[in-house]
Coordinates of C-alpha atoms in Angstrom, one line a residue:
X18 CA -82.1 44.0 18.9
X19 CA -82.5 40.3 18.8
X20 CA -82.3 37.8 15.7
X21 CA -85.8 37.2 16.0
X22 CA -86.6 40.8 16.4
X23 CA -84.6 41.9 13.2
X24 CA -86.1 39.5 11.5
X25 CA -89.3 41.0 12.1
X26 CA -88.3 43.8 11.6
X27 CA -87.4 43.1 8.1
X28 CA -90.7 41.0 7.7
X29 CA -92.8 43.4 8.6
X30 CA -90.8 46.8 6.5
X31 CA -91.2 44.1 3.3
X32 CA -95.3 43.7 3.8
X33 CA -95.4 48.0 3.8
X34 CA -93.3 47.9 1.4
X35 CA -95.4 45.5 -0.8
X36 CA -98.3 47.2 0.1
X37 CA -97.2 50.7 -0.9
X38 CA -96.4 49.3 -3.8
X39 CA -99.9 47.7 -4.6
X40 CA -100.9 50.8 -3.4
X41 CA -99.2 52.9 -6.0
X42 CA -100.0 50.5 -8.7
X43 CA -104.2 50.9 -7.9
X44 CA -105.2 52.6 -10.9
X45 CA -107.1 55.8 -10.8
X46 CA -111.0 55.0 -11.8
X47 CA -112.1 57.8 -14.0
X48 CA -116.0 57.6 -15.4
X49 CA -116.3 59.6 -18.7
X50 CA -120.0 60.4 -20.5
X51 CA -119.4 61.2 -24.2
X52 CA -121.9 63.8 -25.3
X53 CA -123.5 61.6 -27.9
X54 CA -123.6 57.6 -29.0
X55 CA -121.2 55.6 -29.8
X56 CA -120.5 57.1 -33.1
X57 CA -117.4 57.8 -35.4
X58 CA -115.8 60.3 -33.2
X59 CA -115.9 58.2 -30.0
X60 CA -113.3 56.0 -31.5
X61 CA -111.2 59.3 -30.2
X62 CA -111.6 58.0 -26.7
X63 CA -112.4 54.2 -27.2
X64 CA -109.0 54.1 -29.1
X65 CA -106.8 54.8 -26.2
X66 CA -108.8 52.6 -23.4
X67 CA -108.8 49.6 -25.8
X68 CA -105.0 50.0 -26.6
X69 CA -104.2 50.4 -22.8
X70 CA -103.2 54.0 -23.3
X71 CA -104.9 55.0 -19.9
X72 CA -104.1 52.1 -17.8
X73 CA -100.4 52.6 -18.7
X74 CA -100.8 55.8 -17.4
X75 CA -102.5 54.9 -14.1
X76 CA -106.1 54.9 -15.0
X77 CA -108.9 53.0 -15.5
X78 CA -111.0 54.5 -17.3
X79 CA -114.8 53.7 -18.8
X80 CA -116.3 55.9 -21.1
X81 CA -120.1 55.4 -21.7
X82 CA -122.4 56.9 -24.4
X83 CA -124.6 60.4 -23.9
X84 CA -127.4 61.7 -25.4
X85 CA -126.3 65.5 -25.6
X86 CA -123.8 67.5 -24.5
X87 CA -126.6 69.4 -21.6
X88 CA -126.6 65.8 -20.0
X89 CA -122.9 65.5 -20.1
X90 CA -122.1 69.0 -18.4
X91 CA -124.9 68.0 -15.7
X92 CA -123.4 64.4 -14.9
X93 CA -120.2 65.7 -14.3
X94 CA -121.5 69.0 -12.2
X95 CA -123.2 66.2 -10.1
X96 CA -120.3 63.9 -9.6
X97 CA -122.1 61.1 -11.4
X98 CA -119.0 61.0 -14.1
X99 CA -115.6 63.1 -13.5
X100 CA -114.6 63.8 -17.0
X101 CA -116.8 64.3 -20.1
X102 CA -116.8 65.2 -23.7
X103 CA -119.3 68.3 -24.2
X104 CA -119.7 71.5 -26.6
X105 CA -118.1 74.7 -24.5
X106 CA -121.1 76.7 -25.2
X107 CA -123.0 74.4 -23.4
X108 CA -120.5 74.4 -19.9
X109 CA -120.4 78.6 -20.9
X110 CA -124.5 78.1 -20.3
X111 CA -124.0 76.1 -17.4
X112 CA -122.4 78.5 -15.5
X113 CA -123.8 81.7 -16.1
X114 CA -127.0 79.9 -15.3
X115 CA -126.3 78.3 -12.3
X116 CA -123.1 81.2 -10.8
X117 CA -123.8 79.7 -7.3
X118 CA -123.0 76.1 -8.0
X119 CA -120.8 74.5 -5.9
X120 CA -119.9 72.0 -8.5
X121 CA -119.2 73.9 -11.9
X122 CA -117.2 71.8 -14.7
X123 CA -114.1 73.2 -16.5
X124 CA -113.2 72.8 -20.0
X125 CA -109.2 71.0 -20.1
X126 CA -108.8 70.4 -23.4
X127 CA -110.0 71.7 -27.0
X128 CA -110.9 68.6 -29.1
X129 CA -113.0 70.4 -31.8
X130 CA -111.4 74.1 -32.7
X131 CA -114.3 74.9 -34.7
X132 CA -118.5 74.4 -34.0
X133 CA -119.2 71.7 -36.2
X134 CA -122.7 72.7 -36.5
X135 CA -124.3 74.1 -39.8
X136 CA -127.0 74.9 -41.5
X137 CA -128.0 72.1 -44.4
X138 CA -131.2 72.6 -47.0
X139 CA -131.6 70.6 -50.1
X140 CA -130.7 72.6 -53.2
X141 CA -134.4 72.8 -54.2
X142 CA -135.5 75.0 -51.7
X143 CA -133.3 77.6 -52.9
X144 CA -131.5 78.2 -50.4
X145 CA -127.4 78.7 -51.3
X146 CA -126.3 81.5 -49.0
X147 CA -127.6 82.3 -45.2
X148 CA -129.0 85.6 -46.6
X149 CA -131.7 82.8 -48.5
X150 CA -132.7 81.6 -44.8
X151 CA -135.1 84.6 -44.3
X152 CA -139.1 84.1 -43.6
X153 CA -137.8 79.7 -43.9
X154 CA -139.0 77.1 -41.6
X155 CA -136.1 75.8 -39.5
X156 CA -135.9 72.6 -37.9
X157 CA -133.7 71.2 -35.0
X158 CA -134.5 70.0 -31.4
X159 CA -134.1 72.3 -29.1
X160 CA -131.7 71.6 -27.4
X161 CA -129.7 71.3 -30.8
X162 CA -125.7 73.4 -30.7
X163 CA -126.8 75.1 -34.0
X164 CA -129.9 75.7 -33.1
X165 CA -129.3 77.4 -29.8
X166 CA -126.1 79.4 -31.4
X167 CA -128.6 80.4 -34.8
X168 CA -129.1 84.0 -33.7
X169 CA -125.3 84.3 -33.2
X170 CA -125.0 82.9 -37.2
X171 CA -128.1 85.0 -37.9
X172 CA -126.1 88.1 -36.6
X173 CA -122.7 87.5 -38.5
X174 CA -124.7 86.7 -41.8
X175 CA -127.8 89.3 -41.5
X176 CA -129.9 86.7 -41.8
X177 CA -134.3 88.0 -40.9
X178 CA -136.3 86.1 -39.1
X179 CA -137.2 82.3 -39.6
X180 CA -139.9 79.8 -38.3
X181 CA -138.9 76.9 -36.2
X182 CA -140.4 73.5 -35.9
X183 CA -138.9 71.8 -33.0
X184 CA -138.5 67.7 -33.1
X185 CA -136.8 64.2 -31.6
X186 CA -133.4 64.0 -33.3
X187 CA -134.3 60.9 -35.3
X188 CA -137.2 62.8 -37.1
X189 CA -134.5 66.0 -38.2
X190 CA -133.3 64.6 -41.2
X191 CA -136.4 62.6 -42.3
X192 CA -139.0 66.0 -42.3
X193 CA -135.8 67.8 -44.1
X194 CA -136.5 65.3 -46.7
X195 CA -139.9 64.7 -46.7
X196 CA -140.4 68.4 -47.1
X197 CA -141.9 69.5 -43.5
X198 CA -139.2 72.0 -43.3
X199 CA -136.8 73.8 -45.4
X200 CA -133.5 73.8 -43.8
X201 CA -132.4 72.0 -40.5
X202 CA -129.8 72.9 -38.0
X203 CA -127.1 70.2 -37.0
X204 CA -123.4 69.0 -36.5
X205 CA -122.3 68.3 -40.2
X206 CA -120.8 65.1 -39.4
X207 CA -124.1 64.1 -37.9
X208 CA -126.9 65.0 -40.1
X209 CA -125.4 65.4 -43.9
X210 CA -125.0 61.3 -43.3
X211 CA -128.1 60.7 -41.7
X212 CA -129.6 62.5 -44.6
X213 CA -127.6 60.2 -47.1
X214 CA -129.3 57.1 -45.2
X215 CA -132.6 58.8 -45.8
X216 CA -132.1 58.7 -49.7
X217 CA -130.5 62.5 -50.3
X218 CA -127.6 62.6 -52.4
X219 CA -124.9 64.6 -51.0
X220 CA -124.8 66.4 -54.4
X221 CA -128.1 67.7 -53.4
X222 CA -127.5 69.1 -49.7
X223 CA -126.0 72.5 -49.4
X224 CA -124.4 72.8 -46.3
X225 CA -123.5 76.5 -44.7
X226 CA -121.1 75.4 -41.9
X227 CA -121.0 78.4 -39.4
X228 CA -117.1 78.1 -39.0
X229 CA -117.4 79.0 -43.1
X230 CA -120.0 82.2 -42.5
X231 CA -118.2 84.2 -40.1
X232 CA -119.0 82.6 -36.9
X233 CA -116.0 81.1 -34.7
X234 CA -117.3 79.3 -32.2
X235 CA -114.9 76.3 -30.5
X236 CA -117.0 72.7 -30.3
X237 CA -116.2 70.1 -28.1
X238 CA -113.9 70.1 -25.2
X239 CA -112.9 67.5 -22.6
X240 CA -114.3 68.6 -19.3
X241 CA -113.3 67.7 -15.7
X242 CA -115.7 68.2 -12.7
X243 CA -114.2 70.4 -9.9
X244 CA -113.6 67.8 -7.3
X245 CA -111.0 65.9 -9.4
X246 CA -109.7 69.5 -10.4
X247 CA -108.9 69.5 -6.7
X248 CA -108.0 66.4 -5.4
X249 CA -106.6 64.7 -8.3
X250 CA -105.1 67.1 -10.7
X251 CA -102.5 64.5 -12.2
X252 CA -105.2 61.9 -13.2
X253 CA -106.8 64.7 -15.7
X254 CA -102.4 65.5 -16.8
X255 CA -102.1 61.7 -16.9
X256 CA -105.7 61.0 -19.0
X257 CA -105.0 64.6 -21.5
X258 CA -101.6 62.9 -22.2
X259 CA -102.7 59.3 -23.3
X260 CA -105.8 60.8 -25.0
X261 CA -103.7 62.9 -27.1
X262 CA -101.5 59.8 -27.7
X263 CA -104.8 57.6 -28.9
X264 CA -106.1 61.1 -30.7
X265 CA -102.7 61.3 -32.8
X266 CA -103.1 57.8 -33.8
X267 CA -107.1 58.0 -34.7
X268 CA -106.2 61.3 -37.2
X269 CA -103.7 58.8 -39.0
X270 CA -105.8 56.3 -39.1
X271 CA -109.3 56.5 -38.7
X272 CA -111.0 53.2 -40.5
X273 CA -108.6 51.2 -38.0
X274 CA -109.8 53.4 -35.2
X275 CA -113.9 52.4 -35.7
X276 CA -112.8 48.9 -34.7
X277 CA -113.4 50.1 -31.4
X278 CA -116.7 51.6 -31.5
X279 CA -118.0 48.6 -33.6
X280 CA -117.0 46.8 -30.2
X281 CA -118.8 48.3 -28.1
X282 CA -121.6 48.7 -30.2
X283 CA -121.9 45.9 -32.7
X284 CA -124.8 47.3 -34.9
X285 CA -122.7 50.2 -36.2
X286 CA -121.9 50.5 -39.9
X287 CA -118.0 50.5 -40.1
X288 CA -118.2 52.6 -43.7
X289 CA -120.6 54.7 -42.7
X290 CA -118.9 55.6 -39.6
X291 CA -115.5 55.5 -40.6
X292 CA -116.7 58.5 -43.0
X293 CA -118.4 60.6 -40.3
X294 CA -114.9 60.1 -38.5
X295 CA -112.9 61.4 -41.4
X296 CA -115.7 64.2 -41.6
X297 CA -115.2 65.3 -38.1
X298 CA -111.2 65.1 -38.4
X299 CA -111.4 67.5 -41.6
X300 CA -114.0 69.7 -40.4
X301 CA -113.7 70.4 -37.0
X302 CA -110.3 68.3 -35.2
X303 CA -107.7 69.0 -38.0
X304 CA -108.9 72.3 -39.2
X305 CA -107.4 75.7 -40.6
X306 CA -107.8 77.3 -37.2
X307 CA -107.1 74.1 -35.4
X308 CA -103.7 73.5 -37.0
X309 CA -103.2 77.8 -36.5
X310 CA -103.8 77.6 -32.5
X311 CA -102.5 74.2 -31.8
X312 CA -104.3 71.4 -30.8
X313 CA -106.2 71.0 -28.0
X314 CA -105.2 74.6 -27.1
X315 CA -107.6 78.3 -27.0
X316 CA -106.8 81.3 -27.7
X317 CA -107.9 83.8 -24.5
X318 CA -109.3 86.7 -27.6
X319 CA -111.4 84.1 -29.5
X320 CA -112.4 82.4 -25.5
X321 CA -113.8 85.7 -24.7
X322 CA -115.9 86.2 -28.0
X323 CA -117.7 83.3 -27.4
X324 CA -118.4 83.7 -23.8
X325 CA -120.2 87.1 -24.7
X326 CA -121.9 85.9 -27.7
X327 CA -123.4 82.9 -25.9
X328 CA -124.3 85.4 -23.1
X329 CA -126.3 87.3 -25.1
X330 CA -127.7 84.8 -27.4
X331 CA -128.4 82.5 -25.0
X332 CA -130.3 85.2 -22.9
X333 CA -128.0 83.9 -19.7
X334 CA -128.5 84.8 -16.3
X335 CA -125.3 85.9 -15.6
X336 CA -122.5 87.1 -18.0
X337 CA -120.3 84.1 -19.2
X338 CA -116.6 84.6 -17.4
X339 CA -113.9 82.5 -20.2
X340 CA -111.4 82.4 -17.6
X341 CA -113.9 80.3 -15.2
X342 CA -114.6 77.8 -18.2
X343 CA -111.8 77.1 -19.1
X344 CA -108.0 75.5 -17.2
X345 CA -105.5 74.9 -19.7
X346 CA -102.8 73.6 -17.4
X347 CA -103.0 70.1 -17.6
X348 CA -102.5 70.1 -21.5
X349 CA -99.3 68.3 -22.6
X350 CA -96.0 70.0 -23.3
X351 CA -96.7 71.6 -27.0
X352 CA -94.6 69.5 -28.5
X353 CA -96.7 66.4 -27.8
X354 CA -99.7 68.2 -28.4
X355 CA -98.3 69.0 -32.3
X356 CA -100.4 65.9 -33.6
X357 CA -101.9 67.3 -36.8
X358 CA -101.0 66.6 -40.1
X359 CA -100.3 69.4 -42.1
X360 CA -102.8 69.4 -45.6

């Protein structure tokens, strides 16, 4: 071979070269749909894309706001977003409703161990115990996690029959108040500090958290949609690992955290959100049973229980299968994933 050829040669092994390396440097794009607005908790995944978490490990990722965790399941089931933020009874209800789907999300990761919905009343209704619940008029929307899990608190608590008034979410806490029903259904972190905005004293709302009354239902998980499952299985390592890396630092630190979500949504109230953030880490992320299992992990017994009582109360089509609803092998190594504070 020639000089000129060599040189060539060289020239044209330094462009692949160059390119491959462009190549490998293309982050991954990973669209993710939150199951609600851009509240407190969102600062859990606004955190680590505004500190460059993600994009240092490869991805670029956007994360926009839901409006339920039923919308959230279905935009990742049709490709629309590849990872999500969603209650696991709702991706349980998902696919015993729909067994033939091609396209069925998976939950990857436990973010809250424990249901963070309750029951909440004001304290002059009388109602202090579930028991008190009986012959009351209920109110939630319907598509509301407490709501649609009631009859398995109702069970656990031998709680008889109640009425239930069925409205917009903005309207839930304002008819508690205003009297038009007796007790509402709601994730604690959500309602008890819409109710404060609406003039209640939290001195005057009893809240009967289901965790509390006997029923252990797991929250919200990070799902993936089957195609990235597939195809891309160390984006959804790479994304767990920086997530829990933003999560670790959010637990720490939450009133620094709601910087985030106050930029990308400047009408928030940084107190009041900073204190539905601490609510959610005490309640549901950094709980008894959260610190006991280990973040972001689940337990196969406690899985199981909740895919048969979400079958039955529910009223599914098919019987909830745990091991098809949830993959835990992309967690971290547990020693990353040992990110809660001990109280």
């Amino acid at each position: 071979m020639n000089k000129r050829s060599l040189l060539q040669a060289a020239a044209a092994l330094a462009c692949a070269g160059a390119f491959s390396l462009a190549h490998a440097q293309t982050p991954t794009p990973i669209k993710f749909q939150l199951d609600w607005r851009f509240e407190g908790p969102a600062a859990f995944f606004l955190q680590p894309v505004a500190k460059g978490y993600f994009k240092d490990a490869g991805l670029n990722v956007t994360v926009d706001a839901g409006n339920g965790s039923g919308g959230a399941v279905q935009r990742v089931a049709s490709g629309t977003y590849d990872m999500g933020f969603a209650d696991l009874a709702a991706v349980m209800e998902f696919h015993a409703n729909n067994p033939d789907a091609q396209n069925k999300p998976v939950a990857v990761m436990m973010v809250y161990n424990n249901t963070p919905a309750s029951v909440m009343a004001l304290k002059k209704s009388g109602i202090t115990k579930p028991s008190d619940l009986a012959g009351k008029k209920l109110g939630a929307p319907v598509f509301d996690a407490g709501r649609r899990a009631f009859p398995i608190f109702a069970k656990a608590n031998s709680v008889g029959n109640v009425q239930w008034t069925a409205m917009d979410p903005p309207l839930r806490e304002t008819m508690l108040v205003r009297g038009d029903v007796d007790a509402i259904t709601g994730f604690t972190f959500t309602s008890l500090l819409n109710l404060e905005a609406r003039g209640a004293k939290a001195s005057d709302v009893v809240v009967l958290p289901y965790a509390d009354y006997g029923v252990k239902l797991y929250g919200n998980v990070i799902i993936a949609s089957p195609k990235l499952v597939k195809e891309n299985p160390q984006a959804i390592k790479a994304f767990l690992k920086a997530f829990t890396k933003g999560a670790k630092e959010v637990i720490a630190n939450p009133g620094a955290a709601i910087a985030y979500v106050k930029e990308r949504d400047g009408i928030v109230n940084t107190a009041l959100e900073t204190r539905r953030l601490q609510l959610a880490i005490d309640t549901v992320v950094n709980s008894p049973d959260a610190r006991a299992e280990g973040f972001g992990q689940a337990v196969p017994g406690r899985l199981s229980l909740m895919a048969s009582q979400v079958s039955d109360a529910f009223a599914t089509k098919s019987r909830v299968k745990a091991d098809e609803v949830w993959n835990g092998s992309f967690l971290p190594p547990a020693a990353e994933l040992n990110i809660l504070p001990r109280k």
